[in-house]
Amino acid sequence: MDTNGIVNEVDRTYKKVKSLAGWTVDKNVVLTITSYYVTSEREFFAENLNHAMDSLKENSSWLSPLRGNLLPMIAAFLDKPGVDINEETARLFHKQRVLRNEGFRNTIHSYLAALLMTDDSTLYEQEAKNAKSLYNEMKKTHFFLTSDDDYAYAVLLAKKNENPVEHARSMRLYYDALRVKGLRSGDELQWMSQLMTYVDINFEEQLVSRAISILDCFKKEAKVQPLHYPMVAFLTVFGVSNTEITEIIELTHALEDSKLFSWNKEMALSIAMGYIMRELTDSHEEIGVSLIASIELIVQAQQAVIAATMASMAASSANNPANH
């Protein structure tokens, strides 16, 4: 792992993204876009991202949830090598309409969920139905916490085609078990508990212990926040080794030393996790081709939800008179 090379690439890509996105876009969103390009080892071209943003704007109304702070992030997710951006945009809107027809609300999270759907249009309706069935069961087991920010996870996990009742039940078991271990209640813990079922929906106590062990390692060396909970779940179910945890910590420290992260140390850990997880899936043949193919979508969903949450919190804080 070329730590210095990664740090330099993050800094170089951030400057390019910031220059295009402008100063009105939340820094955490810009960092998320930067992380997406760097962790997927994809070169950033301003012209491509600009084209994707224009395409999204041309196809959405002024009141669309796509407009605003998160537009460049969604555009980045459409910016893939060798694709026709206009076709990708049309496909995204088609998928989102199918999700809405199944009862998902018209929010930014239904677009994020649409990104995780297959590109085979003959499967759209069934995928949406399966996702809604799982989402409904998730809502039953955790009524107050389950909302539109769980849409992406419902789509992702429903692809396992498991019994939605049993699947949601395992999620709740993980939530309660992790909560007992001292993790903070809230959306992030809910997302973590959902992702603990990604490889196998059956509740496994040893996975809980392993997740806690990984978190404890990070807490000793880095600024850990609840926003890191879901990524810890990924690392847990993918069987991250202690050596790889050490690499994450080393990369985190190197990023933290960069001026870019002087006020965003929690994002340094997020980017380091994403980068090592990509290496983990690429180098472990036993994980299986299907999981390796899914890793980019997984990282997209997680980073997108985190950035959306951060942007929402920042906007809420700015609009609260008590904070002025």
XYZ file of C-alpha atoms in Angstrom:
324
model
C 0.000 0.000 0.000
C 1.485 3.319 -1.134
C 0.225 5.528 1.697
C 1.821 8.728 0.441
C 0.525 8.070 -3.054
C -3.023 7.649 -1.769
C -2.831 10.831 0.305
C -1.537 12.780 -2.682
C -4.277 11.354 -4.905
C -6.962 12.348 -2.369
C -5.577 15.876 -2.169
C -5.281 16.200 -5.970
C -8.776 14.829 -6.641
C -10.364 16.931 -3.878
C -9.048 20.134 -5.415
C -10.462 19.177 -8.814
C -13.875 18.217 -7.405
C -14.048 21.339 -5.248
C -13.202 23.528 -8.195
C -16.075 22.050 -10.193
C -18.643 21.724 -7.397
C -18.084 25.250 -6.099
C -17.994 26.626 -2.579
C -21.739 26.188 -2.000
C -21.442 22.390 -1.861
C -20.880 20.981 1.627
C -17.273 19.928 2.228
C -18.321 16.479 3.440
C -20.135 15.888 0.166
C -17.021 16.948 -1.780
C -14.922 14.595 0.352
C -17.391 11.784 -0.317
C -17.150 12.335 -4.065
C -13.367 12.449 -3.755
C -13.385 9.229 -1.752
C -15.553 7.540 -4.379
C -13.105 8.271 -7.183
C -10.001 7.435 -5.160
C -11.225 4.215 -3.512
C -12.543 2.901 -6.830
C -9.197 3.889 -8.402
C -11.021 5.929 -11.013
C -9.546 9.038 -12.599
C -11.594 12.194 -12.101
C -12.414 14.211 -15.208
C -14.282 17.468 -14.609
C -15.850 17.383 -18.071
C -17.477 13.992 -17.391
C -18.885 14.987 -14.017
C -20.131 18.273 -15.424
C -21.905 16.400 -18.230
C -23.548 14.088 -15.673
C -24.733 17.027 -13.551
C -26.178 18.779 -16.609
C -27.977 15.614 -17.650
C -29.564 15.205 -14.216
C -30.654 18.839 -14.128
C -32.134 18.695 -17.621
C -34.266 15.693 -16.650
C -35.445 16.869 -13.229
C -37.828 19.587 -12.087
C -36.830 22.538 -9.930
C -38.451 20.824 -6.929
C -36.723 17.490 -7.488
C -34.763 16.088 -4.529
C -31.847 15.738 -6.954
C -31.412 19.503 -7.065
C -29.060 21.101 -4.582
C -26.168 19.969 -2.434
C -26.233 16.313 -3.431
C -26.489 16.741 -7.211
C -22.728 16.381 -7.875
C -22.611 13.257 -5.712
C -25.358 11.484 -7.653
C -23.684 12.638 -10.867
C -20.404 11.058 -9.728
C -22.153 7.739 -9.266
C -23.360 7.881 -12.879
C -19.884 8.779 -14.153
C -18.509 5.370 -15.140
C -15.935 4.549 -17.807
C -17.384 3.885 -21.244
C -21.035 4.704 -20.496
C -23.473 7.049 -22.189
C -24.356 9.553 -19.472
C -27.739 10.377 -20.978
C -28.657 6.686 -21.056
C -27.485 6.265 -17.452
C -29.613 9.233 -16.400
C -32.693 7.877 -18.149
C -32.127 4.485 -16.521
C -31.823 6.065 -13.060
C -35.112 7.947 -13.452
C -36.830 4.792 -14.744
C -35.663 2.777 -11.743
C -36.708 5.493 -9.317
C -40.209 5.620 -10.861
C -40.540 1.859 -10.405
C -39.567 2.214 -6.738
C -42.107 5.000 -6.273
C -44.798 2.838 -7.866
C -44.111 0.268 -5.139
C -44.591 2.848 -2.403
C -41.150 4.335 -1.842
C -41.277 8.095 -1.350
C -39.831 10.663 -3.749
C -36.727 11.612 -1.783
C -32.989 11.620 -2.417
C -32.864 8.185 -0.819
C -35.107 6.625 -3.453
C -32.597 7.808 -6.072
C -29.743 6.323 -4.062
C -31.697 3.080 -3.827
C -32.288 3.163 -7.597
C -28.509 3.242 -8.123
C -28.307 -0.164 -6.459
C -30.841 -1.846 -8.717
C -29.852 -4.143 -11.569
C -29.551 -2.714 -15.080
C -31.885 -5.410 -16.447
C -35.196 -3.582 -16.910
C -37.136 -6.858 -16.891
C -36.169 -7.290 -13.237
C -36.994 -3.781 -12.014
C -40.498 -4.492 -10.769
C -39.604 -7.697 -8.933
C -36.565 -6.070 -7.342
C -38.687 -3.152 -6.183
C -41.364 -5.478 -4.789
C -38.769 -7.521 -2.880
C -37.184 -4.355 -1.516
C -40.530 -2.980 -0.372
C -41.430 -6.275 1.315
C -38.151 -6.238 3.234
C -38.516 -2.545 4.046
C -42.020 -3.142 5.442
C -40.705 -5.882 7.733
C -37.810 -3.657 8.811
C -40.401 -1.011 9.679
C -42.341 -3.516 11.783
C -39.302 -4.524 13.833
C -38.024 -0.957 14.261
C -40.883 1.429 13.583
C -39.410 4.735 14.757
C -35.932 4.320 13.264
C -36.888 2.954 9.861
C -37.457 5.697 7.270
C -36.455 6.712 3.761
C -32.758 6.661 4.636
C -33.087 2.862 4.828
C -34.278 2.546 1.202
C -30.827 1.827 -0.235
C -30.204 -0.913 2.305
C -33.582 -2.499 1.601
C -32.810 -2.641 -2.134
C -29.283 -3.934 -1.575
C -30.214 -6.631 0.937
C -33.424 -7.737 -0.767
C -31.229 -9.031 -3.600
C -30.443 -11.978 -1.321
C -34.037 -13.166 -1.860
C -34.342 -14.313 1.737
C -37.546 -14.509 3.746
C -38.150 -10.823 4.591
C -39.641 -11.632 8.016
C -36.621 -13.692 9.073
C -34.221 -11.225 7.490
C -35.660 -8.254 9.383
C -35.739 -10.304 12.583
C -31.983 -10.970 12.309
C -31.355 -7.274 11.756
C -33.155 -6.487 14.996
C -31.219 -9.194 16.843
C -27.951 -7.621 15.697
C -29.173 -4.166 16.674
C -30.068 -5.264 20.206
C -26.869 -7.280 20.649
C -24.664 -4.393 19.496
C -26.594 -1.916 21.627
C -25.946 -4.060 24.709
C -22.224 -3.866 23.889
C -22.362 -0.083 24.258
C -22.880 1.178 20.736
C -25.011 4.299 20.434
C -28.644 3.879 19.433
C -29.730 5.551 16.230
C -29.790 5.349 12.450
C -26.114 4.431 12.136
C -26.507 1.427 14.427
C -29.589 0.400 12.483
C -27.642 0.539 9.203
C -24.851 -1.453 10.826
C -27.259 -4.124 12.028
C -28.757 -4.378 8.541
C -25.355 -4.834 6.901
C -24.335 -7.492 9.394
C -26.759 -9.726 7.451
C -25.163 -9.070 4.050
C -23.293 -12.386 3.721
C -25.553 -14.562 5.889
C -28.877 -13.460 7.379
C -28.592 -15.870 10.312
C -27.641 -14.131 13.539
C -24.081 -15.027 14.602
C -22.881 -13.972 18.042
C -19.227 -14.224 17.006
C -19.791 -11.556 14.365
C -20.985 -9.205 17.092
C -17.815 -9.881 19.079
C -15.652 -9.362 16.014
C -17.360 -6.067 15.164
C -16.778 -4.798 18.701
C -13.134 -5.875 18.528
C -12.639 -3.966 15.265
C -14.302 -0.862 16.696
C -12.118 -1.014 19.810
C -8.977 -1.137 17.654
C -10.070 1.965 15.767
C -11.082 3.838 18.922
C -7.550 3.512 20.275
C -6.029 5.122 17.189
C -8.586 7.300 15.403
C -11.618 9.531 15.742
C -14.492 7.064 15.644
C -18.062 8.267 15.216
C -21.376 6.405 14.819
C -21.145 7.225 11.103
C -18.405 4.573 10.955
C -20.647 1.814 12.310
C -21.923 0.624 8.903
C -18.433 0.409 7.418
C -17.342 -1.638 10.426
C -20.164 -4.035 9.559
C -18.782 -4.364 6.030
C -15.300 -5.067 7.353
C -16.727 -7.623 9.782
C -18.714 -9.664 7.290
C -15.896 -9.545 4.719
C -13.521 -11.022 7.310
C -10.997 -8.192 7.604
C -7.748 -9.326 9.233
C -5.823 -7.611 12.010
C -3.102 -6.798 9.472
C -5.632 -5.002 7.301
C -6.982 -3.141 10.316
C -3.440 -1.924 10.952
C -3.246 -0.744 7.325
C -6.509 1.186 7.772
C -5.104 2.873 10.873
C -1.828 3.739 9.102
C -3.671 5.263 6.162
C -6.004 7.139 8.524
C -3.041 8.710 10.339
C -1.456 9.705 7.032
C -4.690 11.348 5.870
C -5.166 13.101 9.212
C -1.753 14.728 8.787
C -3.017 16.334 5.583
C -4.356 19.877 5.944
C -7.454 18.746 4.092
C -8.562 16.686 7.097
C -7.590 19.046 9.899
C -11.289 19.626 10.646
C -12.634 16.391 9.150
C -10.676 13.647 10.884
C -13.708 11.344 10.940
C -13.726 11.402 7.122
C -10.070 10.301 7.097
C -11.080 7.045 8.769
C -14.022 6.610 6.380
C -11.806 6.974 3.303
C -9.172 4.619 4.734
C -11.841 2.014 5.453
C -13.236 2.287 1.936
C -9.830 1.987 0.312
C -8.741 -1.082 2.288
C -12.128 -2.719 1.844
C -11.741 -2.409 -1.925
C -8.316 -4.081 -1.661
C -9.800 -6.719 0.618
C -12.446 -7.773 -1.879
C -10.057 -7.629 -4.831
C -7.447 -9.855 -3.185
C -9.629 -12.470 -1.450
C -10.778 -14.953 -4.073
C -12.813 -16.901 -1.542
C -15.172 -13.957 -1.117
C -16.631 -14.796 -4.511
C -17.124 -12.967 -7.783
C -20.623 -11.761 -6.908
C -19.466 -9.978 -3.765
C -16.506 -8.397 -5.532
C -18.849 -7.118 -8.234
C -21.130 -5.683 -5.549
C -18.492 -3.858 -3.527
C -18.580 -0.669 -5.588
C -22.351 -0.431 -5.158
C -22.031 -1.104 -1.437
C -19.481 1.664 -0.956
C -21.603 4.008 -3.059
C -24.679 3.408 -0.919
C -22.866 3.806 2.366
C -20.933 6.935 1.471
C -23.996 8.462 -0.141
C -26.189 7.947 2.909
C -23.499 9.301 5.236
C -22.979 12.379 3.061
C -26.717 12.951 2.731
C -27.103 12.751 6.491
C -24.191 15.111 7.105
C -25.493 17.623 4.552
C -28.946 17.485 6.094
C -27.547 18.046 9.593
C -25.422 20.960 8.355
C -28.423 22.586 6.684
C -30.542 22.101 9.793
C -27.853 23.644 11.987
C -27.446 26.622 9.651
C -31.185 27.285 9.628
C -31.591 27.009 13.385
C -31.737 30.516 14.944
C -30.312 29.117 18.176
C -27.045 28.500 16.352
C -26.630 32.099 15.242
